[in-house]
PDB file of C-alpha atoms in Angstrom:
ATOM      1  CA  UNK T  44      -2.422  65.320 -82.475  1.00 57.00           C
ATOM      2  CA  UNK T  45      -4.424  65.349 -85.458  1.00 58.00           C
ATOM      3  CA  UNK T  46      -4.925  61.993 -85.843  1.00 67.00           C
ATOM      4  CA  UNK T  47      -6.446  61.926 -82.508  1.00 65.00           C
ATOM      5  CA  UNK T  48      -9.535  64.383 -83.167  1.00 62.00           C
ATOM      6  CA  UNK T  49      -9.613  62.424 -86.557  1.00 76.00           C
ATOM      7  CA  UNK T  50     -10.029  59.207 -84.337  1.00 77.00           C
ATOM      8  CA  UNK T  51     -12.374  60.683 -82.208  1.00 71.00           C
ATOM      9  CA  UNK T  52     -14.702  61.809 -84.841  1.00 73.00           C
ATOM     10  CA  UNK T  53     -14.968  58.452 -86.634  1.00 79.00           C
ATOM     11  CA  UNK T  54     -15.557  56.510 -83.362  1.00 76.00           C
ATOM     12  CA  UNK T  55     -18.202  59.502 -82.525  1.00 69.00           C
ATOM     13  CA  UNK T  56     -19.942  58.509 -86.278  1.00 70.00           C
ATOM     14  CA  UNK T  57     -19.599  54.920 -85.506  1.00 77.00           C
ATOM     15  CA  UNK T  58     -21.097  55.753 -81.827  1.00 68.00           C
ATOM     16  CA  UNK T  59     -23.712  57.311 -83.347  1.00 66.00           C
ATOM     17  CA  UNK T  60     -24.596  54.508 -86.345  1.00 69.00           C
ATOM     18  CA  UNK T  61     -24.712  51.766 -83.786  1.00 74.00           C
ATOM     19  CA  UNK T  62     -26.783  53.267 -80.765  1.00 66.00           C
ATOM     20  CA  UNK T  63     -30.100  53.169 -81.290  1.00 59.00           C
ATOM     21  CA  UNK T  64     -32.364  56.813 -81.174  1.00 58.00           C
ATOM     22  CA  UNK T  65     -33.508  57.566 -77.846  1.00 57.00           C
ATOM     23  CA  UNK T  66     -37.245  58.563 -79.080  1.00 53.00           C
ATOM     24  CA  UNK T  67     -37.131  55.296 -80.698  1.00 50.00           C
ATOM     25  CA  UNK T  68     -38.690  54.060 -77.159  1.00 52.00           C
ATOM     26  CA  UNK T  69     -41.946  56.394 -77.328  1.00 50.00           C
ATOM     27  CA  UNK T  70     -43.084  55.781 -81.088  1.00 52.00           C
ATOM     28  CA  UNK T  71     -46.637  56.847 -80.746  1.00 61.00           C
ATOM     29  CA  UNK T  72     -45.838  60.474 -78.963  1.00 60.00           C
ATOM     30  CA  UNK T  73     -45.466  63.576 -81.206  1.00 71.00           C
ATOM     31  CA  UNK T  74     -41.754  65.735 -80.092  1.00 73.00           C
ATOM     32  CA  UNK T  75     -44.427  68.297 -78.562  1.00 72.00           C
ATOM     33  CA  UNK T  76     -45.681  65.932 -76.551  1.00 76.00           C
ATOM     34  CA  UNK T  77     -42.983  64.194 -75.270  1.00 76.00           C
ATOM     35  CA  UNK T  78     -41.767  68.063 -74.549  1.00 79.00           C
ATOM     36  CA  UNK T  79     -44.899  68.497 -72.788  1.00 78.00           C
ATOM     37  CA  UNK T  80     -44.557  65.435 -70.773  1.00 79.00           C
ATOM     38  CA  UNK T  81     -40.990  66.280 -69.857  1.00 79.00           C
ATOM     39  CA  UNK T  82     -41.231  69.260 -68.598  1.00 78.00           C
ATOM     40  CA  UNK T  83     -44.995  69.404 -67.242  1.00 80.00           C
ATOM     41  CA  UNK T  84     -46.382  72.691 -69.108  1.00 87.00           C
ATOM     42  CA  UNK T  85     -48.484  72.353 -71.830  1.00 85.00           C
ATOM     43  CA  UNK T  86     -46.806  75.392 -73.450  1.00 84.00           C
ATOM     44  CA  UNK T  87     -43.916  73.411 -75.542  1.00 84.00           C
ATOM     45  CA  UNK T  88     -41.956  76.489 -75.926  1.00 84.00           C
ATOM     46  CA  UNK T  89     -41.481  77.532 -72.427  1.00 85.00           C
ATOM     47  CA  UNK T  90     -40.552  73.755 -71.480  1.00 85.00           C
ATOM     48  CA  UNK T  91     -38.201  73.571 -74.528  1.00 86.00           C
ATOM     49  CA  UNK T  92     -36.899  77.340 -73.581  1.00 86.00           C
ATOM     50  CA  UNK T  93     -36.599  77.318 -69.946  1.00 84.00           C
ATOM     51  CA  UNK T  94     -35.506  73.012 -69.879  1.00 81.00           C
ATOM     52  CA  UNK T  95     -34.374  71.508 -72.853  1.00 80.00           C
ATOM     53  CA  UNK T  96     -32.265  74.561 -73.587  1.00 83.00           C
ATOM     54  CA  UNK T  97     -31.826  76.021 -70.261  1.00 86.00           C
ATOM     55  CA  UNK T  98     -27.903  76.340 -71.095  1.00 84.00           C
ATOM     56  CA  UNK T  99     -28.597  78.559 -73.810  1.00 85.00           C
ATOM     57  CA  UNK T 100     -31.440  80.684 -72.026  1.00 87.00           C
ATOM     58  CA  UNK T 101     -28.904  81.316 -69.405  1.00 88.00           C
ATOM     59  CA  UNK T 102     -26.266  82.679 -71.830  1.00 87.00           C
ATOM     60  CA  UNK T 103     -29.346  84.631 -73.736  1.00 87.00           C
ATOM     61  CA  UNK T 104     -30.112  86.747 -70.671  1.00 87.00           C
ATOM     62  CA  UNK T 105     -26.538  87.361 -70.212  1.00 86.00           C
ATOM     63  CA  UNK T 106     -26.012  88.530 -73.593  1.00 87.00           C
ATOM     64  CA  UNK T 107     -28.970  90.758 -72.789  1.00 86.00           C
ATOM     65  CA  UNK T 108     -27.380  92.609 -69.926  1.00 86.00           C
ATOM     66  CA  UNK T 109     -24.122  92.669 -71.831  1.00 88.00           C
ATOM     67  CA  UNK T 110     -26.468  95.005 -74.248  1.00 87.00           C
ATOM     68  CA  UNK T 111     -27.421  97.268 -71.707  1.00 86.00           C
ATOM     69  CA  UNK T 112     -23.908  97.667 -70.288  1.00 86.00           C
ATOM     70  CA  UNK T 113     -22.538  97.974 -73.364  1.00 86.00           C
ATOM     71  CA  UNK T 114     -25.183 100.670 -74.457  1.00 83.00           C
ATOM     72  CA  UNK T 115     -24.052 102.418 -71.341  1.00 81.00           C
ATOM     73  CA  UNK T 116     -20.762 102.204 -71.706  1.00 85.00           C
ATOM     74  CA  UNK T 117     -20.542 103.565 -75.060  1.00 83.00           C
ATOM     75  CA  UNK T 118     -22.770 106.790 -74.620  1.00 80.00           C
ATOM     76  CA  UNK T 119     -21.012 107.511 -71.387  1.00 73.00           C
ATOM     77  CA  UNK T 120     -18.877 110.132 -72.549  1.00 77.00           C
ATOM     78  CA  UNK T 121     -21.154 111.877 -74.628  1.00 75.00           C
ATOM     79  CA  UNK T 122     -22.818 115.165 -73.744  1.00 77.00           C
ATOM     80  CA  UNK T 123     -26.587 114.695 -72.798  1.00 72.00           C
ATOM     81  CA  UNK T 124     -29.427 115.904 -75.761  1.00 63.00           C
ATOM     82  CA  UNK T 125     -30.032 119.564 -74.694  1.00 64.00           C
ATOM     83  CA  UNK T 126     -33.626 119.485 -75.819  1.00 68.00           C
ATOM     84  CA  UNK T 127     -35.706 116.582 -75.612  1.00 68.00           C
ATOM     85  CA  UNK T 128     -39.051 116.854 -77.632  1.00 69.00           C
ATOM     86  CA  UNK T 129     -41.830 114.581 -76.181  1.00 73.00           C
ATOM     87  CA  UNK T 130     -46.182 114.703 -77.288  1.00 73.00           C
ATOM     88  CA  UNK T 131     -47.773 117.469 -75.645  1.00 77.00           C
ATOM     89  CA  UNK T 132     -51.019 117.313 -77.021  1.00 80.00           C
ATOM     90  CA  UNK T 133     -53.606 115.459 -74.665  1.00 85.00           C
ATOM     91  CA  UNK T 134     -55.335 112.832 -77.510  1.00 86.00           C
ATOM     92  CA  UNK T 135     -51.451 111.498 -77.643  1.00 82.00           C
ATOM     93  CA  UNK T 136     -50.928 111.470 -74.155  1.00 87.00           C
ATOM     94  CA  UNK T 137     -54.051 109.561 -73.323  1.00 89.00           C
ATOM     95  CA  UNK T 138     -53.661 107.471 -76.573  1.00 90.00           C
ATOM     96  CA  UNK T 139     -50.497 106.450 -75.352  1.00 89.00           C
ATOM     97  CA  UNK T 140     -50.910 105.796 -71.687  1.00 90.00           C
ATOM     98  CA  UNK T 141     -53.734 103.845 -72.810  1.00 93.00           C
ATOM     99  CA  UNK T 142     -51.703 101.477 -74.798  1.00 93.00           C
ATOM    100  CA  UNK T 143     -48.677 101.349 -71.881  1.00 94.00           C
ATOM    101  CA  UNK T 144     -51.353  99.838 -69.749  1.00 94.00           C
ATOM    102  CA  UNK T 145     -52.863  97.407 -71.952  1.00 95.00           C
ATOM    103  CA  UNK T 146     -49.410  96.535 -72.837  1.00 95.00           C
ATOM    104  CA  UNK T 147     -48.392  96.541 -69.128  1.00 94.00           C
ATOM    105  CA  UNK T 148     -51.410  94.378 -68.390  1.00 94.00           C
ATOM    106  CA  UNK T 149     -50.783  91.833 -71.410  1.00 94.00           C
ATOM    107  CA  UNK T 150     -46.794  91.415 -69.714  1.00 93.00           C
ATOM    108  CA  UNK T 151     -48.374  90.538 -66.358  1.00 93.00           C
ATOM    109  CA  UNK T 152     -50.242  87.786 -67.872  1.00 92.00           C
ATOM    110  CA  UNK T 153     -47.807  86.483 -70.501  1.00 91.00           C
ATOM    111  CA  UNK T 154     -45.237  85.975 -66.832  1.00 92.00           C
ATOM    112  CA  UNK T 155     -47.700  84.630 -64.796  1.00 91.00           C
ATOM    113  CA  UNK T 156     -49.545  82.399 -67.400  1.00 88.00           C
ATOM    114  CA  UNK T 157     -46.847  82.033 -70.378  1.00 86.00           C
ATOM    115  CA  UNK T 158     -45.895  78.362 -69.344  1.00 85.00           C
ATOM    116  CA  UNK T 159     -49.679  77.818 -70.043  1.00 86.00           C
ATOM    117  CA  UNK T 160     -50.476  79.358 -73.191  1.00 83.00           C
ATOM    118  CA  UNK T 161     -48.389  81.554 -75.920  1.00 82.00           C
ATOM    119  CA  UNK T 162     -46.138  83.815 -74.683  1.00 80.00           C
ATOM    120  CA  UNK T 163     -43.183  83.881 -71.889  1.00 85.00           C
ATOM    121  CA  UNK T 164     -40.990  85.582 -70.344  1.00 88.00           C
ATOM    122  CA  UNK T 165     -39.252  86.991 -73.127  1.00 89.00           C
ATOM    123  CA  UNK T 166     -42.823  88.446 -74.680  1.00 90.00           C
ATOM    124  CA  UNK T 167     -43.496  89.430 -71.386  1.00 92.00           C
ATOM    125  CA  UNK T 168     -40.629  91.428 -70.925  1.00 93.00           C
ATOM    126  CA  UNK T 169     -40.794  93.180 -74.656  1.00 92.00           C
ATOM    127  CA  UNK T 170     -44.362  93.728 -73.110  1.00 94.00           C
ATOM    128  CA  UNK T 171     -43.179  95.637 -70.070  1.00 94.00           C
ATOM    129  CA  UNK T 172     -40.730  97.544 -71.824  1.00 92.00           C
ATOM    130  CA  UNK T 173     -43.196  98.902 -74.371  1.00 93.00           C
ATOM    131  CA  UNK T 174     -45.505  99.983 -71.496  1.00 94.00           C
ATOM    132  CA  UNK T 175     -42.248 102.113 -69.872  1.00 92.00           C
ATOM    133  CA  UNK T 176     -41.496 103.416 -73.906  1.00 88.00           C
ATOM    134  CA  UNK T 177     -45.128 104.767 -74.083  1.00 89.00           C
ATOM    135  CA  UNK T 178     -45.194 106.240 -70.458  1.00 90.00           C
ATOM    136  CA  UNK T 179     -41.882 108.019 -71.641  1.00 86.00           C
ATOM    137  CA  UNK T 180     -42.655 109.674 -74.201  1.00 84.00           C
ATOM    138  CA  UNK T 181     -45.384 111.613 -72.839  1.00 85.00           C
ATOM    139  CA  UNK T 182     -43.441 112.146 -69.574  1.00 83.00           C
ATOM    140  CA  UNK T 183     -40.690 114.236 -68.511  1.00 81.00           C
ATOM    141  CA  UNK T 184     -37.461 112.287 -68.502  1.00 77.00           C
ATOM    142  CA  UNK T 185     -36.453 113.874 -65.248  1.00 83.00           C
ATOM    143  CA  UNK T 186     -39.598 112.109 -63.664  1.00 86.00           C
ATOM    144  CA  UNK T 187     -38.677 108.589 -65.836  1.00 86.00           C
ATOM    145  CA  UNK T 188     -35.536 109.385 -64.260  1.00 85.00           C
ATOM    146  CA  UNK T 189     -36.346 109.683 -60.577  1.00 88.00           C
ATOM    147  CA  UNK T 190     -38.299 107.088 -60.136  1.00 89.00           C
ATOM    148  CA  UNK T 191     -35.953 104.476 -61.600  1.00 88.00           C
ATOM    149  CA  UNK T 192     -33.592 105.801 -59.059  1.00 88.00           C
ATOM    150  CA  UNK T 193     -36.281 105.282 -56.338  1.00 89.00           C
ATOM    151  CA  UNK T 194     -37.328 102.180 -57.107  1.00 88.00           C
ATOM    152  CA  UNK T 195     -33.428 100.485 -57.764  1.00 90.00           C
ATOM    153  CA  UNK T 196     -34.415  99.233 -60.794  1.00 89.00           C
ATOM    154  CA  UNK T 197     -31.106  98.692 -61.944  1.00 87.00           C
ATOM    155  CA  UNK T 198     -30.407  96.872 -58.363  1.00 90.00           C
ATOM    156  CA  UNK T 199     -33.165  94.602 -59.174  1.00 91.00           C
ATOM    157  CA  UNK T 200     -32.451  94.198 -62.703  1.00 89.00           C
ATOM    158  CA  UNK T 201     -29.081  92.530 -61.361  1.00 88.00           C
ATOM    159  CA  UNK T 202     -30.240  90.469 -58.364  1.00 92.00           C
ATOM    160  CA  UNK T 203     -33.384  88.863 -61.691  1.00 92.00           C
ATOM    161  CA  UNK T 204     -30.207  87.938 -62.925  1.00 90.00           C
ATOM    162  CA  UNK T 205     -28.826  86.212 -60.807  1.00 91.00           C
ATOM    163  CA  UNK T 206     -31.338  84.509 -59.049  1.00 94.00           C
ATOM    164  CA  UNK T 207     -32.158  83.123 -62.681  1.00 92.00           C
ATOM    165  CA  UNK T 208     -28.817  82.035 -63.411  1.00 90.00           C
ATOM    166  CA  UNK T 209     -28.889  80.170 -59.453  1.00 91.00           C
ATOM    167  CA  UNK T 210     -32.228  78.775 -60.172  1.00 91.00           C
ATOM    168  CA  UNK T 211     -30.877  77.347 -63.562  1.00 89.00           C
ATOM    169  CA  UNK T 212     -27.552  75.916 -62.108  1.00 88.00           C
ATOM    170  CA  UNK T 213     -29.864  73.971 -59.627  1.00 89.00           C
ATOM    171  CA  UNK T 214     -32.052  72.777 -62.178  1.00 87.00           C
ATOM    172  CA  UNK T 215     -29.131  71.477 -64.567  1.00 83.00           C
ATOM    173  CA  UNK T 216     -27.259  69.692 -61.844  1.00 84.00           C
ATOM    174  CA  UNK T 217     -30.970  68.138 -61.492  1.00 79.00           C
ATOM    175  CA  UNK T 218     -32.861  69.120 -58.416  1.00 84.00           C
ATOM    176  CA  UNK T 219     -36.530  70.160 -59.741  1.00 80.00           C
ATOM    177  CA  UNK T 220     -39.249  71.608 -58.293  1.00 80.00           C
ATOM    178  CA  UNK T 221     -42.581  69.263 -58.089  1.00 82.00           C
ATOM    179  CA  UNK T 222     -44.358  70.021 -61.593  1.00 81.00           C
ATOM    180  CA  UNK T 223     -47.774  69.403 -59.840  1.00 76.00           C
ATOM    181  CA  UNK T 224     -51.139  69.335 -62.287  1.00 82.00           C
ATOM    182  CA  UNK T 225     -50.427  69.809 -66.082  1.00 78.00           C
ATOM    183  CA  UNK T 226     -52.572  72.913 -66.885  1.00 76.00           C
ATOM    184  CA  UNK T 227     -52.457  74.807 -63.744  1.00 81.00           C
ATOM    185  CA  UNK T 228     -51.476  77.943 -62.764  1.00 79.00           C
ATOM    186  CA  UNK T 229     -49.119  76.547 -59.847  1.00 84.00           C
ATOM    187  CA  UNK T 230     -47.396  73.988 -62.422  1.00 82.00           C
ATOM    188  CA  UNK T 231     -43.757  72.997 -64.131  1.00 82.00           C
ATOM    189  CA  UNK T 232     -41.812  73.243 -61.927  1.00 84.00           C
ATOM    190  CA  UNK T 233     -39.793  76.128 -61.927  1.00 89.00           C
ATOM    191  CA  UNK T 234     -40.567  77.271 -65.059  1.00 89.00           C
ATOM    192  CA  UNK T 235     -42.827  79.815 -64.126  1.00 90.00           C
ATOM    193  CA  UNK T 236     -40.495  81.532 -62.219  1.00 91.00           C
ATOM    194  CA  UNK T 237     -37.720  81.142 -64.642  1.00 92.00           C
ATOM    195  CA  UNK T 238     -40.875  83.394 -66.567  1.00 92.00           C
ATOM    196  CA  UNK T 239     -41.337  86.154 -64.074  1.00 93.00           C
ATOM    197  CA  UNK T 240     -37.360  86.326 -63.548  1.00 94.00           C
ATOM    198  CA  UNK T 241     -36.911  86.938 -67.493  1.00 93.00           C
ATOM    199  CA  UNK T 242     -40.081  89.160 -68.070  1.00 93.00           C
ATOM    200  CA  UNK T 243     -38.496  90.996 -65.233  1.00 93.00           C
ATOM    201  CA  UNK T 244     -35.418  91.382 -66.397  1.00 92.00           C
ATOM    202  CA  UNK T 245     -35.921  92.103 -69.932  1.00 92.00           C
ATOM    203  CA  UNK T 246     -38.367  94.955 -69.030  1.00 93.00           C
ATOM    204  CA  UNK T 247     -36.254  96.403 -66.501  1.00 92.00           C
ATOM    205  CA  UNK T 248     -33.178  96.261 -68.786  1.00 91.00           C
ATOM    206  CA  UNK T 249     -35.641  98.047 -71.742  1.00 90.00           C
ATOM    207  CA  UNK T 250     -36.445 101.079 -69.192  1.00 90.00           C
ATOM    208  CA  UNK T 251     -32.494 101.227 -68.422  1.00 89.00           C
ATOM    209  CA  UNK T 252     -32.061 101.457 -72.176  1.00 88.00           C
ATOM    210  CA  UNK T 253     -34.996 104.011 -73.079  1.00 87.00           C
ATOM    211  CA  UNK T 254     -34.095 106.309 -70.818  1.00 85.00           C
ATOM    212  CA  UNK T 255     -29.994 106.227 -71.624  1.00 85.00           C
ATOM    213  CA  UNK T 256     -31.105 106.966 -75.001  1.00 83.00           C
ATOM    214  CA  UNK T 257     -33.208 109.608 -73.730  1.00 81.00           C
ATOM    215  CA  UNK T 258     -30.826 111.226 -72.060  1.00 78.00           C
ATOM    216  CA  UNK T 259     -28.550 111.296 -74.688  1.00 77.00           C
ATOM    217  CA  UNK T 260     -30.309 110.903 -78.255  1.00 72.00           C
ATOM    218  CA  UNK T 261     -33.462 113.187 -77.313  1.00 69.00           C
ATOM    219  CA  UNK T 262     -36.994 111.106 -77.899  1.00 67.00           C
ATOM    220  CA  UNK T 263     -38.210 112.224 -81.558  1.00 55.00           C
TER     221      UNK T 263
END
């Protein structure tokens, strides 16, 4: 049997010494360029991210809510923090509300407009959970709390999930979306909603997480 991966590797080197290199055919475009061209966003990252390594994106946001599961699992059977210290004094409350909406404010535009410029889904997210971190700790968890529960965050959380990892099978089997005008908002594809789906899972899954360790490791 070993002779047969040994056989399989040489002919794999020889494959590889004899076929010629598929950029070989566009010599005068940069990689970030052809990238660009590929995947019609002018932000090589996101195209690179959320096309040229879709496989692995997939498997990074399910890693991510294997984190959050996990973090529940393992704190489940521990007895919640009996006091919970937060800021009480008004410059810290207002200092930090202030920065949850700039930073909630920055997410929405790194989702909407990260296949255009820097950013994503995944700075996006980070974004949105910072906004929730500020907001809690100036706020009572019991309200942080509550309106999770209203709002079935966690449901949504799920159904990001897996409307990402549909919208990915789709696009590696090869059905695309039109990529319309490089540079527009309305462009790549379905990149930019492979951005929105990330951002909001990744800032859904940070409020899950905040508030488990909340609830059971106090906030200061």
């Amino acid at each position: 049997m070993k002779w047969l991966y040994i056989a399989a590797g040489i002919a794999l080197f020889i494959k590889f010494l004899i076929m010629p290199n598929p950029t070989a055919a566009v010599p005068d475009l940069s990689i970030v360029e052809v990238v660009v061209q590929d995947s019609g966003v002018p932000n090589a990252v996101s195209g690179i991210i959320f096309r040229n390594r879709l496989y692995d994106t997939i498997f990074e946001v399910i890693v991510f809510t294997i984190a959050i599961m996990g973090a529940q699992f393992l704190l489940a059977n521990e007895r919640p923090s009996c006091t919970i210290y937060q800021f009480n004094d008004q410059p810290s409350i207002v200092l930090a509300r202030l920065g949850a909406t700039i930073a909630a404010i920055v997410g929405v535009e790194l989702a909407i407009r990260g296949h255009l410029s820097p950013g994503g889904g995944f700075a996006a997210g980070v974004a949105g959970g910072t906004a929730i971190g500020l907001v809690a700790i100036t706020s009572s968890s019991q309200w942080m709390e509550s309106i999770y529960q209203r709002w079935n965050a966690a449901t949504w959380e799920k159904v990001s999930v897996l409307i990402f990892i549909v919208l990915s099978v789709i696009t590696l089997v090869g059905f695309e979306l039109p990529q319309g005008n490089v540079g527009s908002l309305i462009s790549g594809g379905v990149v930019p909603l492979l951005n929105i789906l990330v951002a909001l899972k990744v800032a859904l899954g940070s409020w899950a997480v905040v508030l488990i360790f909340i609830r059971y490791r106090g906030l200061l």
